[in-house]
mmCIF file of C-alpha atoms in Angstrom:
data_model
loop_
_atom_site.group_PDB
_atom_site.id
_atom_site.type_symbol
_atom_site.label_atom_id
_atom_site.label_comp_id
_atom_site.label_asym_id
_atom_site.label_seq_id
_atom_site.Cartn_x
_atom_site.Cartn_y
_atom_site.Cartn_z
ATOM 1 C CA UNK A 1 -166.245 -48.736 84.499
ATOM 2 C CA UNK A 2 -166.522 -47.397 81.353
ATOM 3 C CA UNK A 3 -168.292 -43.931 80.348
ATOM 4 C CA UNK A 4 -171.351 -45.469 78.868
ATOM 5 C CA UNK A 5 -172.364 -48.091 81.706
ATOM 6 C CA UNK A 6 -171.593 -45.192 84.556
ATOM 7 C CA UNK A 7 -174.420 -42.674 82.412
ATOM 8 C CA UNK A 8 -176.728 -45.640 82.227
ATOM 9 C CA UNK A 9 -175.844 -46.107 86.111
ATOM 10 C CA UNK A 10 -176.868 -42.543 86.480
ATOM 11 C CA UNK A 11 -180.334 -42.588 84.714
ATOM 12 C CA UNK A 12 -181.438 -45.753 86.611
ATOM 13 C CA UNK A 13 -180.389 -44.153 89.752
ATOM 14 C CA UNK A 14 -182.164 -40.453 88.774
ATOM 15 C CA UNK A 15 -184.995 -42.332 87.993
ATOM 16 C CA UNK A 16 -184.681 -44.399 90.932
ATOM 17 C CA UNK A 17 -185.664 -41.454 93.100
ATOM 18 C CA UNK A 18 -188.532 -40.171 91.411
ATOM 19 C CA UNK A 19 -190.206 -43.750 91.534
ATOM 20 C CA UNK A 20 -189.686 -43.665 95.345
ATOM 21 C CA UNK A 21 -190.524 -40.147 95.560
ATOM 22 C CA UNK A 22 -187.406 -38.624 96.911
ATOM 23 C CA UNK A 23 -187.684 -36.038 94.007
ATOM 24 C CA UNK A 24 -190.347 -34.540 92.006
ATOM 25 C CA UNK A 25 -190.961 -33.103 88.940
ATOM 26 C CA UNK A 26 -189.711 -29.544 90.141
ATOM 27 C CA UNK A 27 -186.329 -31.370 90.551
ATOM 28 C CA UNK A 28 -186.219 -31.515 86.510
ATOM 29 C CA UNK A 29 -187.139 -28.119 86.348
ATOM 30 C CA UNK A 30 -183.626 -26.723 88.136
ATOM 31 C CA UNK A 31 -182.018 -29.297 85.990
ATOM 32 C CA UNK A 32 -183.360 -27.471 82.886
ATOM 33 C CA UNK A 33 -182.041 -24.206 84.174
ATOM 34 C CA UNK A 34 -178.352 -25.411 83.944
ATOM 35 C CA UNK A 35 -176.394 -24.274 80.911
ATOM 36 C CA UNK A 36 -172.830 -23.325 79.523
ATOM 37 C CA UNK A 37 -173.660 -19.937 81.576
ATOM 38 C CA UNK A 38 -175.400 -21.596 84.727
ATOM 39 C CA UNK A 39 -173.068 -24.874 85.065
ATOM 40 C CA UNK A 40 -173.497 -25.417 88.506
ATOM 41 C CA UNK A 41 -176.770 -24.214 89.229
ATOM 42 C CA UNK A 42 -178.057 -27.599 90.366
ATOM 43 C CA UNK A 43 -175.571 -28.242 92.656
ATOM 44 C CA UNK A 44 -175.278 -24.465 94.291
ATOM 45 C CA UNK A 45 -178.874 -24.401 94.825
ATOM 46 C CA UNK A 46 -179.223 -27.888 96.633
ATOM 47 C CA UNK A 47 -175.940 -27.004 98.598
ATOM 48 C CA UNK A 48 -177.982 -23.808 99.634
ATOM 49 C CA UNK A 49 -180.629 -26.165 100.930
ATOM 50 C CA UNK A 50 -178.367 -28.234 102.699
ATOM 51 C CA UNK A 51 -177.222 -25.695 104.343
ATOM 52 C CA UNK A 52 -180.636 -23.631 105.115
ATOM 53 C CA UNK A 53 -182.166 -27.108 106.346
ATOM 54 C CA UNK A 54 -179.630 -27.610 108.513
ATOM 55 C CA UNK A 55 -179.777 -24.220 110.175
ATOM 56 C CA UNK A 56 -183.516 -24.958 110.343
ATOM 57 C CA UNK A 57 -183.684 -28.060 111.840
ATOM 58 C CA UNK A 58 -181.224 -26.743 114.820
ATOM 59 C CA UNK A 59 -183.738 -24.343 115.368
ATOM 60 C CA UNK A 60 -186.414 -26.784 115.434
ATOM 61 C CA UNK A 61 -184.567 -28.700 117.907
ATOM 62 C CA UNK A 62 -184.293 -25.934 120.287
ATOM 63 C CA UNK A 63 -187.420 -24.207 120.329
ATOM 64 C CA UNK A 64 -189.545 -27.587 120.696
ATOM 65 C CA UNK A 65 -187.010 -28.056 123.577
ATOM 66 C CA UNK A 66 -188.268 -24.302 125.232
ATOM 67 C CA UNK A 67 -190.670 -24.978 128.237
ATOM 68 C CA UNK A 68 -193.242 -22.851 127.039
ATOM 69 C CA UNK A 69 -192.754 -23.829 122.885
ATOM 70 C CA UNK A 70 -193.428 -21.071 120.939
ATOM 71 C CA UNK A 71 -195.590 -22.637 118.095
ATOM 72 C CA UNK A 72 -195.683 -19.692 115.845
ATOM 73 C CA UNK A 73 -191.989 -19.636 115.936
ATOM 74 C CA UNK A 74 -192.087 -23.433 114.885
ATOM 75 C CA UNK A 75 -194.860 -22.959 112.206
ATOM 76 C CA UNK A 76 -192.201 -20.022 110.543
ATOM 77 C CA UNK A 77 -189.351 -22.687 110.165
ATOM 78 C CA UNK A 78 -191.288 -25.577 109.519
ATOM 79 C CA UNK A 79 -193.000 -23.151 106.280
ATOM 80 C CA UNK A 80 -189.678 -22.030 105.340
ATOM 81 C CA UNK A 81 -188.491 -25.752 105.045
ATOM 82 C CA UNK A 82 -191.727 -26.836 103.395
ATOM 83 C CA UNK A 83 -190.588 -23.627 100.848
ATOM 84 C CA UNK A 84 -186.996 -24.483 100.291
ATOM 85 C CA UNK A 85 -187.793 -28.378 99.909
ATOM 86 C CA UNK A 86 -190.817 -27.566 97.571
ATOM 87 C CA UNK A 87 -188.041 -25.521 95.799
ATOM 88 C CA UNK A 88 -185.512 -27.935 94.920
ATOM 89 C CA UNK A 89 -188.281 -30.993 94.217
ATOM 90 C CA UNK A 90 -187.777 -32.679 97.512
ATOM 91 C CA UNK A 91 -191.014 -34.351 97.825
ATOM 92 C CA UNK A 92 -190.883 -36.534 100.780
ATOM 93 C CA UNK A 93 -188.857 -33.695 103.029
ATOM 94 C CA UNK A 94 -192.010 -31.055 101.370
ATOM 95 C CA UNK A 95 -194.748 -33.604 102.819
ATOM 96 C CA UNK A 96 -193.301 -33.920 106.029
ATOM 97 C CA UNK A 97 -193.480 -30.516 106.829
ATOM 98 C CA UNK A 98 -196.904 -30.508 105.242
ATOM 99 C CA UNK A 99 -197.669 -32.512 108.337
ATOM 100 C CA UNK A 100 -195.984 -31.058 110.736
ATOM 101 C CA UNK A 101 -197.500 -27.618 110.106
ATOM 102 C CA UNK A 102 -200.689 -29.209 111.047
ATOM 103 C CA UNK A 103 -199.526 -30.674 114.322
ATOM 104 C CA UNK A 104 -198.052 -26.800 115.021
ATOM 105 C CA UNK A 105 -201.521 -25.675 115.127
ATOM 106 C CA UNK A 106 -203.114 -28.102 117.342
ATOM 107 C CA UNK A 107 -200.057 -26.883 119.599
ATOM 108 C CA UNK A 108 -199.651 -30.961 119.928
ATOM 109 C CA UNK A 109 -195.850 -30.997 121.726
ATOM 110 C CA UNK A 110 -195.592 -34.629 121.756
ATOM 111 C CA UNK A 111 -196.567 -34.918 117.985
ATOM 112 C CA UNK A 112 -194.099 -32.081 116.777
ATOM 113 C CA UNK A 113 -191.344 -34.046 118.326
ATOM 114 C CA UNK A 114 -191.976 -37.323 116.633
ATOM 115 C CA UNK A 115 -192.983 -34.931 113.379
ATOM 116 C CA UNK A 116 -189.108 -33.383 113.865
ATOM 117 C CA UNK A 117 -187.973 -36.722 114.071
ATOM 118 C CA UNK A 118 -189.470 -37.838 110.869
ATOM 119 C CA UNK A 119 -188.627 -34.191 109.135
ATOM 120 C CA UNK A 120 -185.118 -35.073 109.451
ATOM 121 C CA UNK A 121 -184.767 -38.759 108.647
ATOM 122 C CA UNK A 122 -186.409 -37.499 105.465
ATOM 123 C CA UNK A 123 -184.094 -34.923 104.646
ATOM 124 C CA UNK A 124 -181.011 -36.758 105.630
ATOM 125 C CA UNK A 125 -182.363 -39.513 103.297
ATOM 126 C CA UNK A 126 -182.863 -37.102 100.804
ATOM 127 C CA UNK A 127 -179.170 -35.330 101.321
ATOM 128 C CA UNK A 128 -177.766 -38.841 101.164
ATOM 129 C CA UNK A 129 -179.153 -39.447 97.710
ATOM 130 C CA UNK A 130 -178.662 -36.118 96.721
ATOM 131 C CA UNK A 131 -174.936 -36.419 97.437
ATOM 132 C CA UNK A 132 -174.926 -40.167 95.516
ATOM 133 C CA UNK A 133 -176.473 -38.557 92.559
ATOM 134 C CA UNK A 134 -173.285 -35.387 92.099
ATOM 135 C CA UNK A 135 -171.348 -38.214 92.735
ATOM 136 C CA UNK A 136 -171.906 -39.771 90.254
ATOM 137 C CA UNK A 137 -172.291 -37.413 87.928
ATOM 138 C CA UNK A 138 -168.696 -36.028 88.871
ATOM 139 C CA UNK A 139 -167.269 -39.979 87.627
ATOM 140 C CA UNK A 140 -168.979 -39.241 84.556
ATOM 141 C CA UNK A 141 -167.200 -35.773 83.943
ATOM 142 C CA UNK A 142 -163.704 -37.084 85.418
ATOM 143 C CA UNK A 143 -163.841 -39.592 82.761
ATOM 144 C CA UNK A 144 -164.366 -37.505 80.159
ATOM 145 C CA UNK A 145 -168.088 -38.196 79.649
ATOM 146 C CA UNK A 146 -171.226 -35.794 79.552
ATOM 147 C CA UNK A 147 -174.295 -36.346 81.772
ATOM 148 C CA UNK A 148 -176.719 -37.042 80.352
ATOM 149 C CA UNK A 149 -180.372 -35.142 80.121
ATOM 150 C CA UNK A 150 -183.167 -36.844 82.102
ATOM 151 C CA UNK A 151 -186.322 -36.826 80.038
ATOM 152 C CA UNK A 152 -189.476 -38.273 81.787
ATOM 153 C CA UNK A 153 -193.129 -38.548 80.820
ATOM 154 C CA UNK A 154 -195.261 -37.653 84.213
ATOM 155 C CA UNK B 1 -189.711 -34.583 41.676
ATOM 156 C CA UNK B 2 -186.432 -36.212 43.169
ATOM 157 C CA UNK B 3 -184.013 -38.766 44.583
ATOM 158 C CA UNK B 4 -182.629 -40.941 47.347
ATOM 159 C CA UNK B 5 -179.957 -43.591 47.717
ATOM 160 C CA UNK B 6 -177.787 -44.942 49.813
ATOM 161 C CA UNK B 7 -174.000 -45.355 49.112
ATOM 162 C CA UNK B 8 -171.498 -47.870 51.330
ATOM 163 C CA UNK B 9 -168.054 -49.002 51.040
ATOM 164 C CA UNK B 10 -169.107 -52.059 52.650
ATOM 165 C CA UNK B 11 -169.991 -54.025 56.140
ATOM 166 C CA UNK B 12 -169.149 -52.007 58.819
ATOM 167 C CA UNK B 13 -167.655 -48.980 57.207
ATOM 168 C CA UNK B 14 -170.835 -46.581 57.974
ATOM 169 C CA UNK B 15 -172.986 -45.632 54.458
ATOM 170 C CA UNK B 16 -174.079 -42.541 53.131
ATOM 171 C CA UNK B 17 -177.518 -41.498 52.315
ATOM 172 C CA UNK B 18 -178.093 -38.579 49.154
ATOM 173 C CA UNK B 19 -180.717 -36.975 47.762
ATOM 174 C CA UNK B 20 -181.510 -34.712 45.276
ATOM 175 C CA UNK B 21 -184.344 -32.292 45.685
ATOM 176 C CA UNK B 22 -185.953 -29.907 43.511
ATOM 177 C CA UNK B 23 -186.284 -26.455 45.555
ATOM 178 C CA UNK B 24 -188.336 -22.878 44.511
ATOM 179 C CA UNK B 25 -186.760 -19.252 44.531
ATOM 180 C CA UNK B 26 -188.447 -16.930 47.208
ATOM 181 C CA UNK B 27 -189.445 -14.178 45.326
ATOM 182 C CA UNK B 28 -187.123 -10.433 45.927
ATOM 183 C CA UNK B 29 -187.916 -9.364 49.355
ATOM 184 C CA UNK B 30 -189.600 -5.804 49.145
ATOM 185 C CA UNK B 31 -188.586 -4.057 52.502
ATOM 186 C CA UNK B 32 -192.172 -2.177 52.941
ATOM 187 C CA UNK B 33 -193.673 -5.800 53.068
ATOM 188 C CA UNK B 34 -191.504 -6.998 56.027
ATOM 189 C CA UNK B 35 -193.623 -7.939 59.162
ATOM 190 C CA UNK B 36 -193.762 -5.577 62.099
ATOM 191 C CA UNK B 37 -191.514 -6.304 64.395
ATOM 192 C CA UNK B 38 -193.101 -8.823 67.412
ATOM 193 C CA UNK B 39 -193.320 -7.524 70.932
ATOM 194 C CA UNK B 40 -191.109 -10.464 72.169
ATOM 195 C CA UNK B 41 -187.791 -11.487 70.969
ATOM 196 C CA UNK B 42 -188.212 -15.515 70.407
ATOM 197 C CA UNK B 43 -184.553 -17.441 70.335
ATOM 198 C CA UNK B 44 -184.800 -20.810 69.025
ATOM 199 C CA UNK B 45 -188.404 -20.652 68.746
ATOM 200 C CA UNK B 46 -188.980 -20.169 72.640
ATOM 201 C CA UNK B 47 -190.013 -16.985 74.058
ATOM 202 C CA UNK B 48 -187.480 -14.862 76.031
ATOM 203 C CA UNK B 49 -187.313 -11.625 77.564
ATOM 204 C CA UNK B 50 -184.071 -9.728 76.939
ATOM 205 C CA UNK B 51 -183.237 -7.230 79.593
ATOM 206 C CA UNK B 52 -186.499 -7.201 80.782
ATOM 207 C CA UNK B 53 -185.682 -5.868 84.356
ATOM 208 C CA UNK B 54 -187.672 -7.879 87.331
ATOM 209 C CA UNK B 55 -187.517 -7.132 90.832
ATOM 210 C CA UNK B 56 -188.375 -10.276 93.270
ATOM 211 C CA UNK B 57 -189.262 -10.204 96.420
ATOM 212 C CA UNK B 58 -189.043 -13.750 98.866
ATOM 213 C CA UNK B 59 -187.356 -14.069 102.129
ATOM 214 C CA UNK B 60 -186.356 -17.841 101.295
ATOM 215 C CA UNK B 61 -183.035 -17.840 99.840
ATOM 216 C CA UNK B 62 -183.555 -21.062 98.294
ATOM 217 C CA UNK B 63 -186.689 -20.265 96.616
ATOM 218 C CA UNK B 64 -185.415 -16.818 95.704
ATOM 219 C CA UNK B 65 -182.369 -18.955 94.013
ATOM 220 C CA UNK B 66 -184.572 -20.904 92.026
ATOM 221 C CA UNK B 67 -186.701 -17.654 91.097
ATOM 222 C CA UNK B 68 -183.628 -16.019 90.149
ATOM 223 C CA UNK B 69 -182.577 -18.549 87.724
ATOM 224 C CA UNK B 70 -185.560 -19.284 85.810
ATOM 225 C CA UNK B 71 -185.803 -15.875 85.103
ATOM 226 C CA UNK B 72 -182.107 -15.206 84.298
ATOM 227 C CA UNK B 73 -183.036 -18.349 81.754
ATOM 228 C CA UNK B 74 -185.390 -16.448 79.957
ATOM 229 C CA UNK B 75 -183.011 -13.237 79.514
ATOM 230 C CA UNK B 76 -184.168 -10.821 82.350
ATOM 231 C CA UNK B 77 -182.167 -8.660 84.314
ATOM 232 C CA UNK B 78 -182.821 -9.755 87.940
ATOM 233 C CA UNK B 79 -182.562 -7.931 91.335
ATOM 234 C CA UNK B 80 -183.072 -9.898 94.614
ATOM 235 C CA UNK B 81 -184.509 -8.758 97.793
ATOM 236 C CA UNK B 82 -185.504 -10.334 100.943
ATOM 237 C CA UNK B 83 -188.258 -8.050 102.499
ATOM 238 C CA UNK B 84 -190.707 -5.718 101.985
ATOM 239 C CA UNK B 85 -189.042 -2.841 103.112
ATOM 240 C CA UNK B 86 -186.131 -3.099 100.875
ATOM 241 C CA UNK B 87 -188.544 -4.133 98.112
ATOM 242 C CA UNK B 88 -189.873 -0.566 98.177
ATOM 243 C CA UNK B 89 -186.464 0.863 99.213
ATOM 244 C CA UNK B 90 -185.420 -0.391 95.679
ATOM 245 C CA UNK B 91 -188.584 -0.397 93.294
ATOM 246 C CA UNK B 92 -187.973 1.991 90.977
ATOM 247 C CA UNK B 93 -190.021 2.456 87.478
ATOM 248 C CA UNK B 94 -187.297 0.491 85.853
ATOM 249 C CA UNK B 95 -188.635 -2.541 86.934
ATOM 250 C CA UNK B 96 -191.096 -3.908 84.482
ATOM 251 C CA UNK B 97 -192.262 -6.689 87.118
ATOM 252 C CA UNK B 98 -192.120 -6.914 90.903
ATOM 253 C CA UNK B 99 -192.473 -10.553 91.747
ATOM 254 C CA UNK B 100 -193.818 -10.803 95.462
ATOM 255 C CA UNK B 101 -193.745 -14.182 98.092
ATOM 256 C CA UNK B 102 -197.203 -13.377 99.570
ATOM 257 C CA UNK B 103 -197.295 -16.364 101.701
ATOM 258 C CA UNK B 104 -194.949 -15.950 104.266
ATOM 259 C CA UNK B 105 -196.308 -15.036 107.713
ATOM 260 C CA UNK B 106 -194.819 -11.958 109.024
ATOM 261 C CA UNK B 107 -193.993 -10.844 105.351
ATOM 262 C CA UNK B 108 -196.811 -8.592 104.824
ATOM 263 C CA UNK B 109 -197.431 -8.739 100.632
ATOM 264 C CA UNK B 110 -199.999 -7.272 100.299
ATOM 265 C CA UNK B 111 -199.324 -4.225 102.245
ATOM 266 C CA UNK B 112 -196.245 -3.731 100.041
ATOM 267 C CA UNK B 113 -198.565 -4.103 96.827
ATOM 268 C CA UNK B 114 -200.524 -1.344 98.225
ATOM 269 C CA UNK B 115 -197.339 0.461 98.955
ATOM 270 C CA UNK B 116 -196.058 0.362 95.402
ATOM 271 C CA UNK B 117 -199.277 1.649 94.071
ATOM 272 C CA UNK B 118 -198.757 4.717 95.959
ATOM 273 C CA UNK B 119 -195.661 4.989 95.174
ATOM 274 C CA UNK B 120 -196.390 5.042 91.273
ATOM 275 C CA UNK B 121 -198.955 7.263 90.495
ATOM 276 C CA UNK B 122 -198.541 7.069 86.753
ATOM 277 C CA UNK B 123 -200.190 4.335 85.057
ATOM 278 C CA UNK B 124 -197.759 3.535 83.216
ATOM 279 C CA UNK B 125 -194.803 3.685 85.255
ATOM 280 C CA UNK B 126 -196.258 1.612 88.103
ATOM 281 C CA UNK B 127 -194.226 -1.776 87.358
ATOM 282 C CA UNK B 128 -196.670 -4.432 87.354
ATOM 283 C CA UNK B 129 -197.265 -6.611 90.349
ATOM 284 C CA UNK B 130 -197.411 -10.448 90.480
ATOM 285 C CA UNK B 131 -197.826 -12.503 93.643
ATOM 286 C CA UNK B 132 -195.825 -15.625 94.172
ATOM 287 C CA UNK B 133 -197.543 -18.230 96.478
ATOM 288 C CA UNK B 134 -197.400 -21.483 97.591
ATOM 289 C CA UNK B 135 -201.217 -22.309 98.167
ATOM 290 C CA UNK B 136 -204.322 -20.705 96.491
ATOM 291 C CA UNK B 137 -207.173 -20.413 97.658
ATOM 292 C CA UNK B 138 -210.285 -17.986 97.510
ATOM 293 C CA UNK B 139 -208.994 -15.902 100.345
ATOM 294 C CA UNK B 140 -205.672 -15.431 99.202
ATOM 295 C CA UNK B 141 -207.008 -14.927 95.690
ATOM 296 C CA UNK B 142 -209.278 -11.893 96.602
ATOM 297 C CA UNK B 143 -206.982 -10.527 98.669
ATOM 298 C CA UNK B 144 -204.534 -10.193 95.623
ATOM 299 C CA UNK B 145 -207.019 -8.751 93.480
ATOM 300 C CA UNK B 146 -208.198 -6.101 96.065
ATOM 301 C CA UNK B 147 -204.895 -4.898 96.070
ATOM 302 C CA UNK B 148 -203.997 -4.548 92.999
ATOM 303 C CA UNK B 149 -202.267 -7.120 92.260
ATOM 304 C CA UNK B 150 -201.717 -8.037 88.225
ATOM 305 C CA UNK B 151 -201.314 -11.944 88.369
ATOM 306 C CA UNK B 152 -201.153 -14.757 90.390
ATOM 307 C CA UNK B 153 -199.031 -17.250 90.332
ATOM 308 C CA UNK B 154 -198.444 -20.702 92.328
ATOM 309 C CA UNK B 155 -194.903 -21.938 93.436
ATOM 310 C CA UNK B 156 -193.014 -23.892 92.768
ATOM 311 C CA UNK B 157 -193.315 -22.305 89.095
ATOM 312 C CA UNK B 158 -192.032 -24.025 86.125
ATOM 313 C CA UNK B 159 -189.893 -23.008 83.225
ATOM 314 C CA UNK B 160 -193.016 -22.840 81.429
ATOM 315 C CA UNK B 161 -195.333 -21.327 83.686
ATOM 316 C CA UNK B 162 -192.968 -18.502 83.900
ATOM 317 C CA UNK B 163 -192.635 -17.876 80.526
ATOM 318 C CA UNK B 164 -196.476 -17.898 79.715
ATOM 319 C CA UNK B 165 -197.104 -15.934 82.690
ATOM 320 C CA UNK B 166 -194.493 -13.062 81.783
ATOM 321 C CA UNK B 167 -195.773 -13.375 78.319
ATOM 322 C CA UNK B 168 -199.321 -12.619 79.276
ATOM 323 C CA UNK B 169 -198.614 -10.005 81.652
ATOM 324 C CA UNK B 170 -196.710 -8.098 79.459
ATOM 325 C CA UNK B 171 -199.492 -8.857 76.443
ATOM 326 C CA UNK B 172 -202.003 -6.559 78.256
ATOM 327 C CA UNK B 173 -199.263 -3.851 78.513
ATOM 328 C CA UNK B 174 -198.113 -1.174 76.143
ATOM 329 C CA UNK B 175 -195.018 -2.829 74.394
ATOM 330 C CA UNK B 176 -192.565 -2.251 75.990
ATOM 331 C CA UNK B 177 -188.983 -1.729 74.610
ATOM 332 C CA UNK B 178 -185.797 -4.120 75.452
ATOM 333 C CA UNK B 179 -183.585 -1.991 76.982
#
């Protein structure tokens, strides 16, 4: 595959995930903070999410697992997800938390559980496309190309 | 007054367009007549803060990240911390901003705001003060302002907002010099 069909690959995935709300526009806005000083700056700060979410979701795990749960504990995790995802323009991870939050406070066990459950099918959707997406941008650069600049009209 | 063509060897070999305009001489510049110099440095016609030294305070590392780099983007010098007690373990009237996470529970802002103002009793050296949060809402807004806060400002911020933000803040401030 040649340079100019993988870019074109590239945009109509990119814009793929905004259409189905994976990302948001704050996702543009880390893109726009990449330059010849900043290469990487994209790809560090979602890797720093990966691996913050992660943490936070074994956290999750255990303390809705505690006999007595500790929902102020789970409310602090579930914000600092909803911060990091908000961050990086994760938009369906962001409103999942949104949701659970509110579950926290009615203390509702049963419906923190399923909201875990859907927290991290969202974010290991989101990961998944995440990882596609440096993927293919990394053909791109192998083969000599340049990625090319999303632009989008919201 | 003028002229435009277009010059080709032929299909497929690319063409050349030329003109030929008629331009005017700027007159001698006199030196007294030369505009003060602006308050912000612009680079390419955006607005950027070179060296302007910002302290921020978030206990996300993510969001701190992001923080950290649109304000590296705009030229300032950036120091990181991740609570309040090392926020006023390291304030120091160098810092022309303090950029505070307010909505974190168990992060007390606004007592650190309050702090900070003690700290500085000079006017003028007091850095100023903006809160970062990630709802507003009348409570959260009042609570800024009683403390002193200087701005307000709603995450996740943009390239944008950040810029017009700093720009303001530092508007209603003596000018200050890049270091």
């Amino acid at each position: 595959m040649e340079v100019g069909q993988m870019q074109r690959r590239l945009m109509d995935y990119t814009k793929s995930l905004f259409m189905e709300g994976f990302l948001d526009g704050q996702f543009l806005q880390l893109q726009q903070l990449q330059d010849e000083s900043n290469p990487d700056f994209v790809v560090e700060v979602v890797s720093l999410f990966f691996d913050d979410s992660e943490k936070l979701l074994n956290d999750l795990t255990m303390a809705l697992d505690q006999p007595n749960v500790d929902f102020k504990k789970v409310d602090a995790h579930v914000h600092q997800l909803k911060g990091s995802s908000s961050s990086i323009g994760a938009q369906r991870v962001k409103n999942a938390c949104i949701a659970f939050r509110n579950f926290c406070e009615e203390q509702n066990t049963e419906a923190c559980l399923r909201c875990l459950q859907q927290v991290k099918q969202e974010y290991y959707l989101a990961k998944n496309k995440l990882e596609s997406l440096f993927r293919l941008e990394q053909q791109i650069v192998a083969a000599g190309g340049s990625v090319p600049i999303m632009e989008m009209g919201f | 007054e003028g002229h435009i063509w277009i010059e080709s060897e032929g299909l497929g070999k690319g063409c050349t367009a030329i003109f030929i305009v008629k331009l005017g001489i700027p007159g001698r510049l006199n030196e007294s007549k030369l505009p003060i110099m602006p308050r912000m440095s612009t680079i390419h016609g955006q607005i950027a803060f070179p060296g302007l030294k910002v302290l921020v305070m978030d206990e996300n590392g993510v969001s701190r990240m992001v923080t950290k780099g649109l304000l590296v983007h705009l030229g300032c010098d950036v120091t990181m911390v991740s609570s309040s007690d090392e926020c006023l373990r390291v304030v120091s009237h160098e810092h022309k901003v303090v950029l505070m996470d307010v909505c974190v529970p168990g992060i007390d802002g606004y007592e650190t705001a309050m702090r900070i103002h003690e700290k500085f009793t000079k006017h003028h050296e007091r850095p100023l003060i903006v809160a970062l949060t990630g709802n507003t809402d009348k409570v959260i807004n009042e609570n800024c302002m009683k403390v002193g806060m200087d701005g307000i400002v709603l995450k996740p911020v943009s390239l944008d907002k950040m810029r017009s933000v700093l720009s303001d803040l530092l508007e209603h401030q003596v000018p200050f010099e890049a270091i």
